[in-house]
PDB file of C-alpha atoms and ligand atoms in Angstrom:
ATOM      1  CA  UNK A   1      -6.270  22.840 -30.847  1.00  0.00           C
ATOM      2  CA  UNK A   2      -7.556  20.021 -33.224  1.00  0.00           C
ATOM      3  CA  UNK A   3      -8.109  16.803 -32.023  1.00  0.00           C
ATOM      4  CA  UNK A   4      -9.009  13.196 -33.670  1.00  0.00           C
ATOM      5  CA  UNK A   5     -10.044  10.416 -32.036  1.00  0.00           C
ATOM      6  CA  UNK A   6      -7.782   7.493 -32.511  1.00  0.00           C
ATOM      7  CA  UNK A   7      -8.794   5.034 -29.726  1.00  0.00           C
ATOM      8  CA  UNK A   8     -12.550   4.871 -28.370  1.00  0.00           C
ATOM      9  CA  UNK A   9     -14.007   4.037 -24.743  1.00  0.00           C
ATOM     10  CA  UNK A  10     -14.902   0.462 -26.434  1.00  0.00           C
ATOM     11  CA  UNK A  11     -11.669  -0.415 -27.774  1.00  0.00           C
ATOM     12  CA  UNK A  12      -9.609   0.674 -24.673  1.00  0.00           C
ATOM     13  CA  UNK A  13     -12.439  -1.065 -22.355  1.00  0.00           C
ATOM     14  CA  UNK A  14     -11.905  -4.070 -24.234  1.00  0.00           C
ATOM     15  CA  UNK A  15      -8.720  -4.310 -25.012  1.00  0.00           C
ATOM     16  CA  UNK A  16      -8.522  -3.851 -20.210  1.00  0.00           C
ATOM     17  CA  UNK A  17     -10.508  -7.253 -20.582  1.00  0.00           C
ATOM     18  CA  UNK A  18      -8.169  -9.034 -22.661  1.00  0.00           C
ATOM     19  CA  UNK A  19      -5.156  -7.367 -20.557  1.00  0.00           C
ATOM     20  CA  UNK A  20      -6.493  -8.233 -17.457  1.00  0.00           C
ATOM     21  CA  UNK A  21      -7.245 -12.013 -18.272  1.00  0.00           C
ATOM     22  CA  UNK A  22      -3.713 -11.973 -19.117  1.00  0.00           C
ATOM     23  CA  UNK A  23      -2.191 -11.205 -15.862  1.00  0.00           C
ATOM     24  CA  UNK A  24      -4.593 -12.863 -14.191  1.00  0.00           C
ATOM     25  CA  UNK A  25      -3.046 -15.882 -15.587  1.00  0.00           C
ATOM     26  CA  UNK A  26       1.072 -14.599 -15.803  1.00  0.00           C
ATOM     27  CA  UNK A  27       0.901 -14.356 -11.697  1.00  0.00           C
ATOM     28  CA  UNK A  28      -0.036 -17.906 -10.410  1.00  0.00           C
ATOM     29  CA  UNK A  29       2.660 -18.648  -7.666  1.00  0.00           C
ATOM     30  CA  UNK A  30      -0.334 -17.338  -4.892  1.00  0.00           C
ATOM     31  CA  UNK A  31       2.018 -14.370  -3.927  1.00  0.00           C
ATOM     32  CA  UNK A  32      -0.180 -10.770  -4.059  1.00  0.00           C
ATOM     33  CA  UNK A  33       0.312  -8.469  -6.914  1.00  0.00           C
ATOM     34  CA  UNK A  34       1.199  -4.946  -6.330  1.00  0.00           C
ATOM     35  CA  UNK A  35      -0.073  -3.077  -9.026  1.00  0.00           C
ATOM     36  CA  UNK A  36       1.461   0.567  -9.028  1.00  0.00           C
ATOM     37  CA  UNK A  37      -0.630   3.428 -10.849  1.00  0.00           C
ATOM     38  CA  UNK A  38       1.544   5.918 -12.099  1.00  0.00           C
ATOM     39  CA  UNK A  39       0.111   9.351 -11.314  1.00  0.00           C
ATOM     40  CA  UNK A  40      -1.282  10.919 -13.042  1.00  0.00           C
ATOM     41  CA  UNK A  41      -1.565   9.892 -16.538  1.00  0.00           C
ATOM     42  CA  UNK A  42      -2.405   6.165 -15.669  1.00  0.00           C
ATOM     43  CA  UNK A  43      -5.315   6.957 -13.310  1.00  0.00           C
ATOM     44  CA  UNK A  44      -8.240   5.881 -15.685  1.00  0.00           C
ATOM     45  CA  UNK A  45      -6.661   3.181 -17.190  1.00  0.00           C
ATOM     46  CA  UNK A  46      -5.797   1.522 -14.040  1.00  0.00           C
ATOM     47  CA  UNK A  47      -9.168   1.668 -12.490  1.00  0.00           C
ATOM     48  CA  UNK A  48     -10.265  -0.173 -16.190  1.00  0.00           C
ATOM     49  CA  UNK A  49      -7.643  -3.014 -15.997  1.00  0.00           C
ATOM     50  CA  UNK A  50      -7.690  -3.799 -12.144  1.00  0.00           C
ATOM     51  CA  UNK A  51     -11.234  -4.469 -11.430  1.00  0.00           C
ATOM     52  CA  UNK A  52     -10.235  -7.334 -14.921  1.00  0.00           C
ATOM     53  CA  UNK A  53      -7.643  -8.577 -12.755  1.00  0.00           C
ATOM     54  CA  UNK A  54      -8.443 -11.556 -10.703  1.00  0.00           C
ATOM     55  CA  UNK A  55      -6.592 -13.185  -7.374  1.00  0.00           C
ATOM     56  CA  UNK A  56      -4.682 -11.608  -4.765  1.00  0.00           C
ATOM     57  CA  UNK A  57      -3.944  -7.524  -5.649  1.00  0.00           C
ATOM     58  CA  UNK A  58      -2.822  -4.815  -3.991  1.00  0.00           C
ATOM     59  CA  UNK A  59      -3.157  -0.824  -4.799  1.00  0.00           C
ATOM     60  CA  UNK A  60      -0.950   1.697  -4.755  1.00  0.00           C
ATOM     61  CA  UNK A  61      -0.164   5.110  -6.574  1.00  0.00           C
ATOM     62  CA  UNK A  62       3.353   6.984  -7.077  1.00  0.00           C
ATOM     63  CA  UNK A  63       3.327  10.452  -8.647  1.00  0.00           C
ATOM     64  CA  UNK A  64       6.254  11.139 -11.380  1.00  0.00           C
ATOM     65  CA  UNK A  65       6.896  14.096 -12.994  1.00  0.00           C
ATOM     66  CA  UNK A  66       8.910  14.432 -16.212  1.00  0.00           C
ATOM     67  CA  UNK A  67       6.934  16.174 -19.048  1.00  0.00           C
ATOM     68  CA  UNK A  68       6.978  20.089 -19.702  1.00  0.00           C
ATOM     69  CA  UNK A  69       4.145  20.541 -22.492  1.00  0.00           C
ATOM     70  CA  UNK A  70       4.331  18.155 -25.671  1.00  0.00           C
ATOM     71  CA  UNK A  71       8.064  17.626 -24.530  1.00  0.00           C
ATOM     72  CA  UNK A  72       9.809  14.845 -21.916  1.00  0.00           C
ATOM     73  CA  UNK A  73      12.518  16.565 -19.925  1.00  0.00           C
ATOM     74  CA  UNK A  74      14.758  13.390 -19.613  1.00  0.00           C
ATOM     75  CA  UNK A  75      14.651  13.627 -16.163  1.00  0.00           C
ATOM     76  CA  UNK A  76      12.093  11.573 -13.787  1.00  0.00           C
ATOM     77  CA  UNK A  77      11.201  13.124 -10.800  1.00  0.00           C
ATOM     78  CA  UNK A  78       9.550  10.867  -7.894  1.00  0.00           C
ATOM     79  CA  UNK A  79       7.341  13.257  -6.145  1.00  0.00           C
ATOM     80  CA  UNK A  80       5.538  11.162  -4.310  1.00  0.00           C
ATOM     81  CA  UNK A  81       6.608   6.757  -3.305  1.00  0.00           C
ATOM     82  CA  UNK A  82       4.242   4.108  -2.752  1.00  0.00           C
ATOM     83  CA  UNK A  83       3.007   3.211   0.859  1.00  0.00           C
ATOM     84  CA  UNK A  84       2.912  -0.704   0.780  1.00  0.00           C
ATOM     85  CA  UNK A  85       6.106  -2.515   1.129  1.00  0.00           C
ATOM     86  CA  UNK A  86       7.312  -3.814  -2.899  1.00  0.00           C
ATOM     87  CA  UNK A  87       9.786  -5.922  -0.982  1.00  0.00           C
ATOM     88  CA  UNK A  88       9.378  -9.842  -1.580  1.00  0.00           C
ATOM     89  CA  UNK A  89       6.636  -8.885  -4.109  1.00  0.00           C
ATOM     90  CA  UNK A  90       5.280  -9.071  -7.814  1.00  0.00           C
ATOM     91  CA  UNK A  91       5.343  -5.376  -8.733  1.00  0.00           C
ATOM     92  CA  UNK A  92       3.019  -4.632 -11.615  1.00  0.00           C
ATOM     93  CA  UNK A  93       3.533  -1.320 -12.486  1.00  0.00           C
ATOM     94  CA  UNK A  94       0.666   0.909 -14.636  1.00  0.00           C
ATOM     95  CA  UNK A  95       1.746   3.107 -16.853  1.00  0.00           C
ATOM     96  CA  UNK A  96      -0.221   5.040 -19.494  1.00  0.00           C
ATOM     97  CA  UNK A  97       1.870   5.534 -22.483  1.00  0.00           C
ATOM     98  CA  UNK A  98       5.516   4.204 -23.033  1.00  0.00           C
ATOM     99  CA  UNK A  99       7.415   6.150 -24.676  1.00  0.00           C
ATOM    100  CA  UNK A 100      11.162   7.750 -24.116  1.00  0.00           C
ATOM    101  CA  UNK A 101      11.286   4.823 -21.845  1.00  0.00           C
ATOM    102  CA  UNK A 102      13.024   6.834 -19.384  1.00  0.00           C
ATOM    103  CA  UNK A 103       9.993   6.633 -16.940  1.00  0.00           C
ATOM    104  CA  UNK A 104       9.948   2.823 -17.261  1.00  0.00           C
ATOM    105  CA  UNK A 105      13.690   2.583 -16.725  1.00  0.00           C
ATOM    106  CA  UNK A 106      13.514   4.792 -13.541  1.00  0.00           C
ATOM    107  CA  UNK A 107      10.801   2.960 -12.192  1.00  0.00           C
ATOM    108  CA  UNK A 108      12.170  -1.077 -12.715  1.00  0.00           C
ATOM    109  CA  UNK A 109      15.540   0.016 -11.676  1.00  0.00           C
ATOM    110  CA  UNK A 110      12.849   1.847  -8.319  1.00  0.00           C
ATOM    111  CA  UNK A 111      11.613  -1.384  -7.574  1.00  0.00           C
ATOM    112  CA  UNK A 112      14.266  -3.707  -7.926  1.00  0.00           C
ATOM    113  CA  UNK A 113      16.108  -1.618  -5.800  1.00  0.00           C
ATOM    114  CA  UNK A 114      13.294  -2.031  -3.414  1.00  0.00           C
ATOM    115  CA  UNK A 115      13.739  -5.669  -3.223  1.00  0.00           C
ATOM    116  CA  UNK A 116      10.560  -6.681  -5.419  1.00  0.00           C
ATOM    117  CA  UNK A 117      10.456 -10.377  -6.207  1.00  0.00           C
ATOM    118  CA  UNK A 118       9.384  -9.302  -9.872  1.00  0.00           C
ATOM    119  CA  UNK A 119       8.544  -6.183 -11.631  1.00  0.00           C
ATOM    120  CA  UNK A 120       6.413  -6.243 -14.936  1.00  0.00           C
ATOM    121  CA  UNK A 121       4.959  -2.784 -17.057  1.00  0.00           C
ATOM    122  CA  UNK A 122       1.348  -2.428 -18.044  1.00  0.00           C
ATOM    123  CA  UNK A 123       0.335  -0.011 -20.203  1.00  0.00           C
ATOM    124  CA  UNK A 124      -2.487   1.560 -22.252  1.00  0.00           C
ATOM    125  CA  UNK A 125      -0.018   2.458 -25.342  1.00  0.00           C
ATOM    126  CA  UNK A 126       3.833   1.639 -26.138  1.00  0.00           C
ATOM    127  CA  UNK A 127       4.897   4.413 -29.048  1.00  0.00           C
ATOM    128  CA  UNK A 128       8.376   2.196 -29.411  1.00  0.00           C
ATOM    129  CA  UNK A 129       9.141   4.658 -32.626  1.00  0.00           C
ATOM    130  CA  UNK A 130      10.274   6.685 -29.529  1.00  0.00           C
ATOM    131  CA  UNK A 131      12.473   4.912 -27.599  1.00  0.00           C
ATOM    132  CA  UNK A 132      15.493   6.238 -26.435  1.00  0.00           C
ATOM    133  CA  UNK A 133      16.544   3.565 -23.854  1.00  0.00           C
ATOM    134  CA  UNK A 134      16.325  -0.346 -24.006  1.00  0.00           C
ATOM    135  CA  UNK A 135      12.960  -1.064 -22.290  1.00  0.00           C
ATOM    136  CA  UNK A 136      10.405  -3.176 -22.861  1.00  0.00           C
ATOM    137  CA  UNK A 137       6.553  -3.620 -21.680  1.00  0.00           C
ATOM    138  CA  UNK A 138       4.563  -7.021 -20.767  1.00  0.00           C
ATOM    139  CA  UNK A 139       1.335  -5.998 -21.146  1.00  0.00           C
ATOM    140  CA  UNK A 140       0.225  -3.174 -23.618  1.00  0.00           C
ATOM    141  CA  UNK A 141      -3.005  -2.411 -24.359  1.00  0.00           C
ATOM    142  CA  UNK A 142      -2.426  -0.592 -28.030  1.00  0.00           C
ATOM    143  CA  UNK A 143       1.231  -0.036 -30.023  1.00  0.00           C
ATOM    144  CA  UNK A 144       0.821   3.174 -31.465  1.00  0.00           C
ATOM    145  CA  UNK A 145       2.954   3.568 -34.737  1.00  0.00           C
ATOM    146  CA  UNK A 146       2.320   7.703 -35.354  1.00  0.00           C
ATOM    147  CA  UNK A 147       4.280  10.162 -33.560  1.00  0.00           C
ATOM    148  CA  UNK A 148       1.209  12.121 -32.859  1.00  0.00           C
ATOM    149  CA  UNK A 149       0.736  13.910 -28.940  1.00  0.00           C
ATOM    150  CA  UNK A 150      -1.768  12.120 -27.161  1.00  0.00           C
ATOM    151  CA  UNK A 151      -4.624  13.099 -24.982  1.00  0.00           C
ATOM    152  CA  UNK A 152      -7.543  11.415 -23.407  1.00  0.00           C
ATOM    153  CA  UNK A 153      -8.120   8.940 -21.018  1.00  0.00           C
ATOM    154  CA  UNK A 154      -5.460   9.977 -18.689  1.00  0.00           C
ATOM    155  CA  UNK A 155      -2.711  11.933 -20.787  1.00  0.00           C
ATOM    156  CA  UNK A 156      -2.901  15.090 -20.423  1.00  0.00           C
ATOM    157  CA  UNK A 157      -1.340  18.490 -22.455  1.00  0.00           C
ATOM    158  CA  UNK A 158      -0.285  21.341 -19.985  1.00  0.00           C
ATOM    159  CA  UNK A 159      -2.634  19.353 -17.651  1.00  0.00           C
ATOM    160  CA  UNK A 160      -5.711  19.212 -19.342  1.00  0.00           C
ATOM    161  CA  UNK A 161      -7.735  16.614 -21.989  1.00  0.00           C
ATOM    162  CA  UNK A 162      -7.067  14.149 -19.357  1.00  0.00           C
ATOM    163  CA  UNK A 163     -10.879  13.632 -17.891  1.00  0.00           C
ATOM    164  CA  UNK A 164     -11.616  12.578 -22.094  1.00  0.00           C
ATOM    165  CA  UNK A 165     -13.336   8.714 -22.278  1.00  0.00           C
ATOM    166  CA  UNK A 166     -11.216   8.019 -25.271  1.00  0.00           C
ATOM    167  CA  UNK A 167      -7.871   8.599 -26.960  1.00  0.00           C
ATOM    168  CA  UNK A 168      -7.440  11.699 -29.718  1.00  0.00           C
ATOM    169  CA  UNK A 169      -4.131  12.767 -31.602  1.00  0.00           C
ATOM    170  CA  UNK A 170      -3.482  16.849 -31.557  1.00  0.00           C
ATOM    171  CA  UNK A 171      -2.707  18.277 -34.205  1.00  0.00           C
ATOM    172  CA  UNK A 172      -0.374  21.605 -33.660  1.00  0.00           C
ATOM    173  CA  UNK A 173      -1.769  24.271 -35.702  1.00  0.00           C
TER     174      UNK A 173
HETATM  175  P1  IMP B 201       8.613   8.333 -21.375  1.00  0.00           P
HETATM  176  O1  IMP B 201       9.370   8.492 -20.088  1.00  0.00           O
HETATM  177  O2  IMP B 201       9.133   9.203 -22.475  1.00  0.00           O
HETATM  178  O3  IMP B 201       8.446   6.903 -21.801  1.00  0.00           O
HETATM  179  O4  IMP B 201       7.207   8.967 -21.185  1.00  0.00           O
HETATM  180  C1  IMP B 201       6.375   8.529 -20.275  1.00  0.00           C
HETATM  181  C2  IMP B 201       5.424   9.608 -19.834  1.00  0.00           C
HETATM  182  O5  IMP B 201       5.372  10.749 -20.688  1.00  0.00           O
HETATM  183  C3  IMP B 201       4.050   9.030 -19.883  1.00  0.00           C
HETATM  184  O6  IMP B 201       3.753   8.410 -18.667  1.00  0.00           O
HETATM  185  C4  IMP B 201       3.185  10.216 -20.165  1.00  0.00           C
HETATM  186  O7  IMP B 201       2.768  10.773 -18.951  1.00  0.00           O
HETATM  187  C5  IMP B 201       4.048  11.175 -20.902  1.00  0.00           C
HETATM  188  N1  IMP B 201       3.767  11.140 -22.378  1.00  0.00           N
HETATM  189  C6  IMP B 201       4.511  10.578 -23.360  1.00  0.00           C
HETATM  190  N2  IMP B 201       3.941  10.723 -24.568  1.00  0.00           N
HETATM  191  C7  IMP B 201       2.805  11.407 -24.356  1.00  0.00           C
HETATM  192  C8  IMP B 201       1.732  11.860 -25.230  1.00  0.00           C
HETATM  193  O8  IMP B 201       1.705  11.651 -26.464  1.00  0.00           O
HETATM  194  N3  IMP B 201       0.717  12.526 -24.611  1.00  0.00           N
HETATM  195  C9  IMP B 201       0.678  12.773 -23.264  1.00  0.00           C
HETATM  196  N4  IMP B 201       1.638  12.352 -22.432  1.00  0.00           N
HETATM  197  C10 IMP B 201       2.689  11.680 -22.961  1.00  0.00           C
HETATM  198 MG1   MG B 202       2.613   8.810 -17.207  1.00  0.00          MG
END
Protein backbone atom coordinates (compact mmCIF):
# COMPACT_ATOMS: atom_id res chain seq x y z
CA UNK A 1 0.00 0.00 0.00
CA UNK A 2 1.39 3.55 -0.84
CA UNK A 3 1.18 6.14 1.47
CA UNK A 4 1.91 10.14 1.45
CA UNK A 5 2.12 12.18 4.14
CA UNK A 6 -0.36 14.96 4.08
CA UNK A 7 -0.41 16.29 7.69
CA UNK A 8 2.86 16.14 9.99
CA UNK A 9 3.28 15.67 13.94
CA UNK A 10 4.03 19.66 13.86
CA UNK A 11 1.11 20.80 12.07
CA UNK A 12 -1.45 18.56 13.94
CA UNK A 13 0.47 19.47 17.38
CA UNK A 14 -0.03 22.93 16.55
CA UNK A 15 -2.94 23.27 15.07
CA UNK A 16 -4.20 21.09 19.18
CA UNK A 17 -2.69 24.49 20.54
CA UNK A 18 -4.71 26.79 18.62
CA UNK A 19 -7.86 24.32 19.14
CA UNK A 20 -7.43 24.07 22.59
CA UNK A 21 -7.06 27.92 23.33
CA UNK A 22 -10.25 28.01 21.59
CA UNK A 23 -12.37 26.04 23.85
CA UNK A 24 -10.70 27.10 26.57
CA UNK A 25 -12.29 30.34 25.91
CA UNK A 26 -16.01 29.02 24.16
CA UNK A 27 -16.78 27.31 27.82
CA UNK A 28 -16.70 30.19 30.43
CA UNK A 29 -20.05 29.75 32.42
CA UNK A 30 -17.64 27.68 35.30
CA UNK A 31 -19.70 24.45 34.53
CA UNK A 32 -17.04 21.26 33.80
CA UNK A 33 -16.50 20.13 30.31
CA UNK A 34 -16.99 16.59 29.41
CA UNK A 35 -14.86 15.89 26.70
CA UNK A 36 -15.81 12.43 25.05
CA UNK A 37 -12.95 10.53 23.02
CA UNK A 38 -14.39 8.56 20.46
CA UNK A 39 -12.70 5.15 20.40
CA UNK A 40 -10.73 4.39 18.70
CA UNK A 41 -9.78 6.62 15.97
CA UNK A 42 -9.71 9.82 18.24
CA UNK A 43 -7.36 8.37 20.89
CA UNK A 44 -4.14 10.38 19.91
CA UNK A 45 -5.69 13.36 19.03
CA UNK A 46 -7.51 13.72 22.19
CA UNK A 47 -4.61 13.19 24.46
CA UNK A 48 -2.95 16.30 22.05
CA UNK A 49 -5.92 18.74 22.46
CA UNK A 50 -6.90 18.08 26.21
CA UNK A 51 -3.76 18.62 28.05
CA UNK A 52 -4.31 22.50 25.59
CA UNK A 53 -7.49 22.74 27.26
CA UNK A 54 -7.64 24.81 30.33
CA UNK A 55 -10.44 25.03 33.37
CA UNK A 56 -12.67 22.52 34.67
CA UNK A 57 -12.58 19.00 32.30
CA UNK A 58 -13.66 15.82 32.57
CA UNK A 59 -12.57 12.42 30.59
CA UNK A 60 -14.34 9.95 29.18
CA UNK A 61 -14.17 7.39 26.18
CA UNK A 62 -17.16 5.65 24.14
CA UNK A 63 -16.26 3.00 21.56
CA UNK A 64 -18.33 3.20 18.07
CA UNK A 65 -18.14 1.00 15.44
CA UNK A 66 -19.26 1.76 11.88
CA UNK A 67 -16.44 1.26 9.28
CA UNK A 68 -15.77 -2.14 7.36
CA UNK A 69 -12.32 -1.41 5.46
CA UNK A 70 -12.09 1.95 3.35
CA UNK A 71 -16.02 1.84 3.54
CA UNK A 72 -18.72 3.40 6.35
CA UNK A 73 -21.54 0.94 6.83
CA UNK A 74 -24.23 3.67 7.57
CA UNK A 75 -24.91 2.20 10.63
CA UNK A 76 -23.31 3.38 14.16
CA UNK A 77 -22.93 0.90 16.57
CA UNK A 78 -22.36 2.03 20.40
CA UNK A 79 -20.31 -0.72 21.78
CA UNK A 80 -19.31 0.65 24.63
CA UNK A 81 -21.22 4.33 26.72
CA UNK A 82 -19.45 6.72 28.76
CA UNK A 83 -19.25 6.30 32.65
CA UNK A 84 -19.71 9.98 33.93
CA UNK A 85 -23.12 11.38 33.98
CA UNK A 86 -23.51 13.99 30.46
CA UNK A 87 -26.65 15.13 32.22
CA UNK A 88 -26.68 19.02 33.11
CA UNK A 89 -23.30 19.18 31.26
CA UNK A 90 -21.15 20.76 28.35
CA UNK A 91 -20.46 17.66 26.26
CA UNK A 92 -17.44 18.13 24.05
CA UNK A 93 -17.25 15.33 22.01
CA UNK A 94 -13.66 14.18 20.10
CA UNK A 95 -13.86 12.89 17.07
CA UNK A 96 -11.06 12.14 14.57
CA UNK A 97 -12.29 12.66 11.14
CA UNK A 98 -15.86 13.92 10.10
CA UNK A 99 -17.01 12.61 7.45
CA UNK A 100 -20.52 10.73 6.39
CA UNK A 101 -21.59 12.62 9.39
CA UNK A 102 -23.56 9.77 10.46
CA UNK A 103 -21.25 9.23 13.55
CA UNK A 104 -21.68 12.89 14.56
CA UNK A 105 -25.44 12.73 14.10
CA UNK A 106 -25.71 9.53 16.28
CA UNK A 107 -23.69 10.88 18.85
CA UNK A 108 -25.46 14.76 19.36
CA UNK A 109 -28.78 13.20 19.01
CA UNK A 110 -26.73 10.41 22.15
CA UNK A 111 -26.19 13.21 24.25
CA UNK A 112 -28.99 15.36 23.99
CA UNK A 113 -30.96 12.56 24.70
CA UNK A 114 -28.88 12.22 27.76
CA UNK A 115 -29.88 15.51 29.03
CA UNK A 116 -26.45 17.41 28.26
CA UNK A 117 -26.69 21.14 28.83
CA UNK A 118 -24.64 21.52 25.45
CA UNK A 119 -22.97 19.30 23.05
CA UNK A 120 -20.14 20.66 20.67
CA UNK A 121 -17.75 18.28 17.99
CA UNK A 122 -13.99 18.49 17.97
CA UNK A 123 -12.16 17.07 15.48
CA UNK A 124 -8.74 16.50 13.88
CA UNK A 125 -10.25 16.66 10.12
CA UNK A 126 -13.88 17.52 8.62
CA UNK A 127 -13.81 15.94 4.78
CA UNK A 128 -17.38 17.96 4.25
CA UNK A 129 -17.00 16.79 0.31
CA UNK A 130 -18.53 13.73 2.11
CA UNK A 131 -21.36 14.57 3.85
CA UNK A 132 -24.35 12.76 3.63
CA UNK A 133 -26.35 14.26 6.57
CA UNK A 134 -26.67 17.97 7.81
CA UNK A 135 -23.95 18.18 10.51
CA UNK A 136 -21.66 20.48 11.41
CA UNK A 137 -18.30 20.66 13.67
CA UNK A 138 -17.10 23.59 16.18
CA UNK A 139 -13.76 22.94 16.38
CA UNK A 140 -11.70 21.26 13.50
CA UNK A 141 -8.31 20.98 13.46
CA UNK A 142 -7.73 20.59 9.38
CA UNK A 143 -10.70 20.61 6.40
CA UNK A 144 -9.50 18.17 4.13
CA UNK A 145 -10.72 18.88 0.47
CA UNK A 146 -9.36 15.29 -1.31
CA UNK A 147 -11.32 12.25 -1.06
CA UNK A 148 -8.25 10.33 -0.25
CA UNK A 149 -8.47 7.27 2.81
CA UNK A 150 -6.74 8.41 5.70
CA UNK A 151 -4.37 6.86 8.12
CA UNK A 152 -2.19 8.00 10.90
CA UNK A 153 -2.55 9.46 14.04
CA UNK A 154 -5.51 7.52 15.07
CA UNK A 155 -7.37 6.32 11.77
CA UNK A 156 -6.82 3.26 11.08
CA UNK A 157 -7.35 0.76 7.68
CA UNK A 158 -8.54 -2.84 8.66
CA UNK A 159 -7.12 -1.72 12.08
CA UNK A 160 -3.79 -0.82 11.44
CA UNK A 161 -1.59 2.65 10.48
CA UNK A 162 -3.21 3.96 13.50
CA UNK A 163 0.03 4.10 16.03
CA UNK A 164 1.58 6.64 12.80
CA UNK A 165 2.72 10.39 14.40
CA UNK A 166 1.30 12.02 11.36
CA UNK A 167 -1.43 11.92 8.73
CA UNK A 168 -0.75 10.02 5.09
CA UNK A 169 -3.33 9.54 2.13
CA UNK A 170 -3.37 5.69 0.62
CA UNK A 171 -3.28 5.29 -2.46
CA UNK A 172 -5.18 1.87 -3.73
CA UNK A 173 -2.97 0.20 -6.09
P1 LIG B 1 -18.63 9.32 9.36
O1 LIG B 1 -19.64 8.67 10.26
O2 LIG B 1 -18.75 8.88 7.93
O3 LIG B 1 -18.58 10.81 9.50
O4 LIG B 1 -17.24 8.73 9.70
C1 LIG B 1 -16.71 8.85 10.90
C2 LIG B 1 -15.75 7.73 11.19
O5 LIG B 1 -15.33 6.99 10.05
C3 LIG B 1 -14.50 8.36 11.72
O6 LIG B 1 -14.59 8.51 13.10
C4 LIG B 1 -13.43 7.40 11.30
O7 LIG B 1 -13.24 6.46 12.32
C5 LIG B 1 -13.95 6.73 10.08
N1 LIG B 1 -13.33 7.31 8.83
C6 LIG B 1 -13.90 8.16 7.93
N2 LIG B 1 -13.04 8.49 6.95
C7 LIG B 1 -11.90 7.83 7.22
C8 LIG B 1 -10.60 7.78 6.58
O8 LIG B 1 -10.31 8.42 5.54
N3 LIG B 1 -9.68 6.99 7.19
C9 LIG B 1 -9.92 6.27 8.33
N4 LIG B 1 -11.10 6.31 8.96
C10 LIG B 1 -12.08 7.08 8.42
MG1 LIG C 1 -13.79 7.67 14.59
Amino acid sequence: MKTNLLLSEDAIRQRACELGEQISATYNDGSPVLCVCVLKGAFMFFGELVKRIKGDVILDFLTLSSYNGANTTGQVRLINDIKEFAQGRHVLIVEDIVDSGYTVEFLKKHFEEKGALSVKVACLIDRPLNRKVNVETDFSAFTVTSNRFLVGYGLDFNQRYRNMGYISEVEFE
